[in-house]
Amino acid sequence: MSVHSEVKKITTHVLQEMKRSGEKISMLTAYDFSLAGIIDDAGIDVILVGDSASNVMAGHETTLPITLDQMIYHASSVVRAVKRALVVVDLPFGSYQGNSKEALQSAIRIMKESGAHAVKLEGGREVKESIERILTAGVPVMGHLGLTPQSIYKFGTYVVRAREEEEAKRLIEDAHILEAAGCFAIVLEKIPAALAAIVSQEVKIPVIGIGAGNGVDGQVLVLHDMLGINNEFHPRFLRRYLNLYDDIKAATAKYITDVKSRDFPNSKEQY
Ligand code: KIV
């Protein structure tokens, strides 16, 4: 019997138990009540209210513009739908870097105003103090290393990170720093699979990958990407389970035709 099928509510301790027993963790993003309710009902373990909402919900080119208020709006919509999954919320750009007191205030606002269960933030040693301070308030923290989209203007591109030895060594050190600081899990984004597997073996906390291969403890994808709502994004790591862009477009075209031709509504579809 898997941990997943026995548990009524996913907690950070359940994720730890999944890693210990070798059961992979499933995680997806969600930003709204309707889709969060469906993926929770399907049995997803973790729902990330990602700052990727800035891209997929608001149409921004990067994750930088989304605000703390907007993240809280998305998070509270998701929390209202969720019965079982652990809900983790991204601390947005500018709400935690360089000032651990502000990081704590931002995390407290998210927890108090949305009812979420944990926060996530990007970076390694440079955010250690923020992580430790957030934890003093009892708020669980998930780390995020590798390609960290809030630093896109420093990287200059979205290519695979840590291919070179020096960056790979630093990433492994950062993973240990995040674990020692008290993170309950780490997301690794777009790094070589072999490196991600080493990190997963070296730390005791769960490591959840996106574009980080199969040697980690779980996988996360952006929901809109795996459902094929966004038809312009085709990275190698993405598996599409639906092609909703084409399905929604075809359904909309059919609806337009039915309205124009007076086929809709018919006699059974009216009062
Ligand atoms: O914001 C997000 O969707 C994320 C995932 C890509 C891990 O951080």
mmCIF file of N, CA and C and ligand atoms in Angstrom, residues 29 31 48 50-52 90 120 144 187 189 210 220 222, ligand 1:
data_model
loop_
_atom_site.group_PDB
_atom_site.id
_atom_site.type_symbol
_atom_site.label_atom_id
_atom_site.label_comp_id
_atom_site.label_asym_id
_atom_site.label_seq_id
_atom_site.Cartn_x
_atom_site.Cartn_y
_atom_site.Cartn_z
ATOM 1 N N THR A 29 1.309 22.902 -10.710
ATOM 2 C CA THR A 29 0.893 24.255 -10.329
ATOM 3 C C THR A 29 -0.626 24.374 -10.483
ATOM 4 N N TYR A 31 -3.616 27.938 -10.067
ATOM 5 C CA TYR A 31 -3.729 29.358 -9.695
ATOM 6 C C TYR A 31 -5.179 29.762 -9.438
ATOM 7 N N LEU A 48 1.408 23.689 -6.266
ATOM 8 C CA LEU A 48 2.231 24.889 -6.148
ATOM 9 C C LEU A 48 1.486 26.064 -6.780
ATOM 10 N N GLY A 50 2.393 28.808 -8.152
ATOM 11 C CA GLY A 50 3.688 29.308 -8.619
ATOM 12 C C GLY A 50 3.592 30.752 -9.085
ATOM 13 N N ASP A 51 4.741 31.432 -9.020
ATOM 14 C CA ASP A 51 4.747 32.788 -9.589
ATOM 15 C C ASP A 51 4.754 32.721 -11.112
ATOM 16 N N SER A 52 4.763 31.487 -11.674
ATOM 17 C CA SER A 52 4.518 31.317 -13.107
ATOM 18 C C SER A 52 3.117 31.824 -13.461
ATOM 19 N N ASP A 90 4.513 30.422 -3.922
ATOM 20 C CA ASP A 90 5.767 31.130 -4.205
ATOM 21 C C ASP A 90 5.772 32.513 -3.564
ATOM 22 N N LYS A 120 7.429 28.882 -0.896
ATOM 23 C CA LYS A 120 8.646 28.497 -1.635
ATOM 24 C C LYS A 120 9.391 29.771 -1.987
ATOM 25 N N HIS A 144 14.367 26.316 -3.915
ATOM 26 C CA HIS A 144 14.311 26.217 -5.391
ATOM 27 C C HIS A 144 15.690 26.603 -5.928
ATOM 28 N N VAL A 187 12.987 22.250 -4.866
ATOM 29 C CA VAL A 187 12.724 22.103 -6.305
ATOM 30 C C VAL A 187 14.045 22.324 -7.038
ATOM 31 N N GLU A 189 15.308 22.958 -10.868
ATOM 32 C CA GLU A 189 14.762 23.265 -12.197
ATOM 33 C C GLU A 189 15.862 23.268 -13.250
ATOM 34 N N ILE A 210 11.980 19.620 -12.119
ATOM 35 C CA ILE A 210 11.304 20.033 -13.356
ATOM 36 C C ILE A 210 12.436 20.187 -14.367
ATOM 37 N N VAL A 220 7.471 18.052 -10.869
ATOM 38 C CA VAL A 220 6.504 19.152 -10.945
ATOM 39 C C VAL A 220 6.462 19.673 -12.376
ATOM 40 N N VAL A 222 4.200 22.808 -14.817
ATOM 41 C CA VAL A 222 3.206 23.883 -14.851
ATOM 42 C C VAL A 222 1.940 23.305 -15.502
HETATM 43 O O1 KIV B 1 6.390 29.170 -10.530
HETATM 44 C C1 KIV B 1 6.448 27.967 -10.876
HETATM 45 O O2 KIV B 1 5.589 27.456 -11.594
HETATM 46 C C2 KIV B 1 7.581 27.184 -10.405
HETATM 47 C C3 KIV B 1 7.735 25.800 -10.958
HETATM 48 C C4 KIV B 1 8.272 25.855 -12.335
HETATM 49 C C5 KIV B 1 8.552 24.938 -10.092
HETATM 50 O O3 KIV B 1 8.355 27.644 -9.613
#
